[in-house]
C-alpha cells in the first residue's frame, strides 16, 4: 500500500499503531481522529493496524475505525471495524508489532445492528480531515560528503540527490523548496534547473506550480538534485522540500536534508536527470541540526 487515511474514535481513550509505529492518540469519543500514513511506514504487502483502548465506564466501551487505502497499483479499498477484528482484555507487550501472534485472540463483541455508526450511546462523531505536518528549514540538518575533517572540507564541487516517492496513484500539484549551501549551490527539480545561490546566511525559496515535466521522469517520484561548491573551510547543504498533493493524503509530503540523501565527491554528467542511477552513491553525512555552528540560524 502507498497511502492509508485512518479515521478513528474510541470510548474513551485510544492509541493507534501502524506496523509497530505509534501514529496518534485521542481521549474524546465525540471527536474522532484522522491520520494519513504513507511509505515507508506502510509496507508494499501486508500491513498491521493495532489499537489500544482504555474505557472509563461511561459511556459503554467501543472502538470505531474506517480506513481508506491507496495501493501500489493505483487501486483503492476500504476496511472498517467489524467482526473480522480480534481483541484481547489486556494489552500484551509488543502487541502492536507486525507478526505478533493473535491466532488465539477472540473476536470482537458487537458489529451488529445495535452497534453501527450513530447508534446509542455514542451517537454521531465529529471527525476532521487527516493532516500531515509541513516541515520548515528549522527541521532540516546540514549535510555534506564524507570528506569533512576537523570542521573543514576540500575545495570543489559535490553532487547531491534525493528521490521522493509519492506512491502509485498519488499526484503532486506543486513543490516548494527552501535551500542554502556553504558556499554555493545550483538546484534542479525533475531535471530542470530552478535556481542558484551564493549566500549561506539566507535560505532561498522556490515555489514551483506547475511542476517541471520531461521525458526522463521517474514514475510516481520527485527528484531533487543539487550541485554544491565549497570554497574552503566548512561546507554544508541544508534544504526543506514540501511536495503538495492533489490526492493521496491530500496535503503534503515534507522532506529535509538528512542522512537519506545521496552524495558524490564528483559531479557526473547528467547527474541532475531524474532517471540517473545513484544507487551506488553513498548516503550524505549529517553535520548537525539547523542552528548548529558555524552557520547558526539563517534567514529564510
Coordinates of C-alpha atoms in Angstrom, one line a residue:
X1 CA 0.0 0.0 0.0
X2 CA 1.1 3.6 -0.6
X3 CA -1.4 5.6 1.4
X4 CA -3.8 4.9 4.3
X5 CA -6.3 7.5 5.5
X6 CA -7.4 6.4 9.0
X7 CA -10.5 7.7 10.8
X8 CA -10.8 6.5 14.4
X9 CA -12.8 7.1 17.6
X10 CA -12.9 5.2 20.9
X11 CA -14.7 5.3 24.2
X12 CA -12.8 6.7 26.0
X13 CA -9.0 6.7 25.0
X14 CA -7.1 5.2 22.2
X15 CA -3.6 4.8 20.8
X16 CA -3.2 3.9 17.2
X17 CA -0.3 1.9 15.7
X18 CA 0.6 1.0 12.1
X19 CA 3.3 -1.6 11.6
X20 CA 4.5 -1.1 15.1
X21 CA 4.8 2.7 14.9
X22 CA 2.6 4.9 17.0
X23 CA 0.6 7.2 14.7
X24 CA -1.6 9.1 17.1
X25 CA -3.9 9.0 20.1
X26 CA -7.2 10.6 21.4
X27 CA -9.3 10.8 24.5
X28 CA -12.6 12.2 23.3
X29 CA -15.1 9.7 21.8
X30 CA -17.2 12.5 20.4
X31 CA -14.2 13.9 18.5
X32 CA -12.6 11.3 16.3
X33 CA -9.1 11.4 14.9
X34 CA -7.9 11.5 11.3
X35 CA -4.4 10.3 10.3
X36 CA -2.7 9.8 7.0
X37 CA 0.1 7.3 6.7
X38 CA 2.4 6.7 3.7
X39 CA 5.5 4.7 2.9
X40 CA 7.9 3.9 4.4
X41 CA 5.6 3.4 7.4
X42 CA 3.3 1.4 5.1
X43 CA 4.7 -1.7 3.5
X44 CA 4.2 -2.8 -0.1
X45 CA 2.4 -6.0 1.0
X46 CA 0.6 -6.7 4.3
X47 CA 0.2 -4.0 6.9
X48 CA -0.7 -4.3 10.6
X49 CA -3.2 -1.9 12.3
X50 CA -3.3 -2.1 16.1
X51 CA -5.2 0.0 18.7
X52 CA -5.0 0.0 22.5
X53 CA -8.2 1.3 24.1
X54 CA -9.0 2.4 27.7
X55 CA -12.6 2.7 28.8
X56 CA -13.7 4.8 31.8
X57 CA -17.1 3.0 32.1
X58 CA -19.2 5.9 30.8
X59 CA -20.3 5.6 28.1
X60 CA -20.1 2.0 27.2
X61 CA -16.7 0.9 25.6
X62 CA -16.4 1.0 21.9
X63 CA -13.9 1.3 19.0
X64 CA -14.8 2.7 15.6
X65 CA -12.3 2.6 12.7
X66 CA -12.6 3.4 9.0
X67 CA -9.5 3.1 6.7
X68 CA -9.3 4.2 3.0
X69 CA -6.3 2.6 1.2
X70 CA -4.5 3.5 -2.0
X71 CA -2.5 0.5 -3.2
X72 CA 0.8 0.4 -5.2
X73 CA -1.1 -0.4 -8.4
X74 CA -3.3 2.7 -8.0
X75 CA -6.4 0.7 -6.9
X76 CA -8.3 1.7 -3.8
X77 CA -10.0 -0.1 -1.0
X78 CA -11.7 0.4 2.4
X79 CA -11.9 -1.6 5.6
X80 CA -13.7 -0.9 8.8
X81 CA -14.1 -2.3 12.3
X82 CA -16.3 -5.4 12.0
X83 CA -16.4 -9.0 13.2
X84 CA -13.1 -9.8 11.5
X85 CA -11.2 -7.8 14.1
X86 CA -9.5 -9.6 17.1
X87 CA -9.5 -8.3 20.6
X88 CA -7.9 -9.0 24.0
X89 CA -8.8 -8.0 27.5
X90 CA -5.3 -6.8 28.3
X91 CA -2.5 -5.1 26.3
X92 CA 0.3 -7.6 25.9
X93 CA 3.8 -6.3 25.4
X94 CA 4.6 -5.9 21.7
X95 CA 1.0 -6.5 20.5
X96 CA 1.4 -3.6 18.0
X97 CA 4.4 -5.2 16.2
X98 CA 4.0 -7.0 12.9
X99 CA 4.0 -10.7 13.3
X100 CA 2.6 -10.7 16.9
X101 CA 0.5 -13.9 17.3
X102 CA -3.2 -13.1 17.7
X103 CA -4.4 -16.5 16.5
X104 CA -5.8 -17.3 20.0
X105 CA -7.4 -13.9 20.5
X106 CA -11.2 -14.0 20.4
X107 CA -13.3 -12.0 18.0
X108 CA -14.8 -8.6 18.9
X109 CA -18.1 -8.0 20.6
X110 CA -20.7 -6.0 18.7
X111 CA -20.5 -5.5 14.9
X112 CA -24.3 -5.9 14.8
X113 CA -27.2 -3.6 14.0
X114 CA -27.2 -2.2 17.5
X115 CA -23.5 -1.0 17.2
X116 CA -23.5 0.6 13.8
X117 CA -22.2 4.2 13.5
X118 CA -24.5 6.7 15.1
X119 CA -26.2 4.3 17.4
X120 CA -26.5 4.9 21.2
X121 CA -24.8 5.6 23.5
X122 CA -22.1 7.2 21.3
X123 CA -24.2 8.9 18.6
X124 CA -22.6 10.8 15.7
X125 CA -18.9 11.7 15.9
X126 CA -17.1 14.8 14.6
X127 CA -14.1 13.7 12.5
X128 CA -11.7 16.2 10.9
X129 CA -9.8 15.6 7.7
X130 CA -6.4 14.0 8.0
X131 CA -3.4 16.3 8.1
X132 CA 0.3 15.9 7.6
X133 CA 2.7 18.5 9.2
X134 CA 4.7 20.7 6.9
X135 CA 8.4 20.9 7.7
X136 CA 10.5 24.1 7.6
X137 CA 14.2 24.7 7.3
X138 CA 14.4 24.5 11.1
X139 CA 13.6 20.8 10.8
X140 CA 16.5 20.1 8.5
X141 CA 20.1 19.1 9.1
X142 CA 23.3 20.3 7.4
X143 CA 24.8 17.6 5.3
X144 CA 27.9 17.0 3.1
X145 CA 30.0 14.2 1.8
X146 CA 32.2 12.0 4.0
X147 CA 35.3 14.2 3.4
X148 CA 34.8 16.7 6.3
X149 CA 37.7 16.6 8.7
X150 CA 38.3 18.9 11.6
X151 CA 35.4 21.1 10.5
X152 CA 36.8 21.7 7.0
X153 CA 36.1 20.1 3.6
X154 CA 38.1 20.0 0.4
X155 CA 37.6 22.8 -2.1
X156 CA 35.4 21.9 -5.0
X157 CA 32.1 20.8 -6.4
X158 CA 29.9 18.0 -4.9
X159 CA 26.7 16.4 -6.1
X160 CA 23.6 15.5 -4.0
X161 CA 20.3 13.8 -4.9
X162 CA 17.0 13.0 -3.2
X163 CA 14.3 10.9 -4.7
X164 CA 10.9 11.5 -3.1
X165 CA 8.5 8.6 -3.6
X166 CA 4.8 9.6 -4.0
X167 CA 3.3 6.2 -4.2
X168 CA 1.4 4.9 -7.2
X169 CA -1.8 6.8 -7.9
X170 CA -0.7 9.9 -5.9
X171 CA -0.4 13.1 -7.9
X172 CA 1.7 16.1 -6.9
X173 CA 0.3 19.6 -7.7
X174 CA 3.1 21.9 -6.6
X175 CA 6.5 22.0 -4.9
X176 CA 8.2 24.4 -2.5
X177 CA 12.0 24.2 -1.9
X178 CA 14.0 26.3 0.6
X179 CA 17.7 25.8 0.4
X180 CA 21.1 27.2 1.3
X181 CA 24.7 26.0 0.9
X182 CA 28.1 26.9 2.2
X183 CA 29.3 28.3 -0.2
X184 CA 27.3 28.0 -3.4
X185 CA 24.6 25.8 -4.9
X186 CA 22.6 25.1 -8.1
X187 CA 19.2 23.4 -7.8
X188 CA 17.4 21.1 -10.2
X189 CA 13.9 19.7 -9.8
X190 CA 12.7 17.0 -12.1
X191 CA 15.8 17.6 -14.2
X192 CA 15.2 21.3 -14.8
X193 CA 17.5 24.0 -13.3
X194 CA 15.5 26.1 -10.9
X195 CA 17.9 28.5 -9.3
X196 CA 21.2 29.1 -7.6
X197 CA 22.6 30.9 -4.6
X198 CA 25.9 32.1 -3.0
X199 CA 24.9 33.3 0.5
X200 CA 24.6 30.5 3.1
X201 CA 23.3 33.1 5.6
X202 CA 20.0 33.2 3.7
X203 CA 17.8 30.3 2.6
X204 CA 16.2 30.9 -0.8
X205 CA 12.7 29.7 -1.5
X206 CA 11.4 28.4 -4.9
X207 CA 7.7 27.8 -5.5
X208 CA 7.0 25.5 -8.5
X209 CA 3.5 25.5 -9.9
X210 CA 3.2 23.7 -12.3
X211 CA 5.9 21.1 -11.5
X212 CA 8.5 20.7 -14.3
X213 CA 7.9 17.8 -16.7
X214 CA 10.1 16.0 -19.1
X215 CA 10.7 12.6 -20.9
X216 CA 13.1 11.2 -18.3
X217 CA 11.0 11.4 -15.1
X218 CA 10.7 8.5 -12.7
X219 CA 7.1 7.2 -12.2
X220 CA 5.4 8.5 -9.0
X221 CA 8.5 10.3 -7.8
X222 CA 10.0 13.8 -7.5
X223 CA 13.8 14.0 -7.9
X224 CA 15.8 16.9 -6.3
X225 CA 19.4 17.4 -7.4
X226 CA 21.9 19.9 -6.1
X227 CA 25.5 20.8 -7.2
X228 CA 27.1 22.4 -4.2
X229 CA 30.5 24.2 -4.1
X230 CA 32.9 24.6 -1.2
X231 CA 35.4 27.4 -1.5
X232 CA 37.3 26.3 1.6
X233 CA 36.8 25.7 5.3
X234 CA 33.4 24.4 6.4
X235 CA 31.0 23.0 3.8
X236 CA 27.3 22.2 4.1
X237 CA 24.0 21.9 2.4
X238 CA 20.6 22.4 4.0
X239 CA 17.1 22.2 2.5
X240 CA 13.4 21.5 3.0
X241 CA 11.2 20.3 0.2
X242 CA 7.4 20.4 0.5
X243 CA 5.5 18.4 -2.2
X244 CA 1.8 19.4 -2.2
X245 CA -0.6 16.7 -3.3
X246 CA -3.9 16.8 -5.1
X247 CA -4.8 13.3 -3.8
X248 CA -3.3 10.6 -1.6
X249 CA -3.1 12.2 1.9
X250 CA -4.5 15.3 0.2
X251 CA -1.9 17.6 1.8
X252 CA 1.9 17.5 1.6
X253 CA 4.9 15.3 1.7
X254 CA 7.7 17.1 3.6
X255 CA 11.4 16.1 3.1
X256 CA 14.5 17.7 4.7
X257 CA 18.2 17.2 4.1
X258 CA 19.3 14.2 6.3
X259 CA 21.3 11.0 6.1
X260 CA 19.0 9.5 3.4
X261 CA 20.2 11.9 0.7
X262 CA 22.7 10.6 -1.8
X263 CA 26.1 12.3 -2.2
X264 CA 29.0 12.1 -4.6
X265 CA 32.5 13.6 -4.4
X266 CA 32.4 14.1 -8.1
X267 CA 29.7 15.7 -10.3
X268 CA 28.9 13.2 -13.1
X269 CA 27.5 14.4 -16.4
X270 CA 23.7 14.5 -16.4
X271 CA 23.5 13.6 -12.6
X272 CA 20.5 16.0 -12.4
X273 CA 18.4 13.9 -14.7
X274 CA 15.7 12.1 -12.7
X275 CA 16.5 8.6 -14.0
X276 CA 20.2 8.9 -13.4
X277 CA 21.5 5.9 -11.5
X278 CA 22.6 6.9 -8.0
X279 CA 22.2 3.5 -6.3
X280 CA 25.9 3.2 -5.8
X281 CA 26.3 6.7 -4.3
X282 CA 26.9 6.7 -0.5
X283 CA 24.5 8.5 1.8
X284 CA 25.3 12.0 2.9
X285 CA 26.8 12.7 6.2
X286 CA 24.9 14.7 8.8
X287 CA 26.9 17.6 10.2
X288 CA 24.4 18.9 12.6
X289 CA 20.8 20.2 13.1
X290 CA 19.7 23.5 11.8
X291 CA 21.2 26.3 14.1
X292 CA 24.5 24.4 14.7
X293 CA 27.8 26.3 14.3
X294 CA 29.4 27.7 12.3
X295 CA 26.2 28.6 10.4
X296 CA 23.7 29.3 13.2
X297 CA 20.2 30.3 12.4
X298 CA 19.8 31.5 8.9
X299 CA 17.2 33.8 7.3
X300 CA 14.6 32.0 5.2

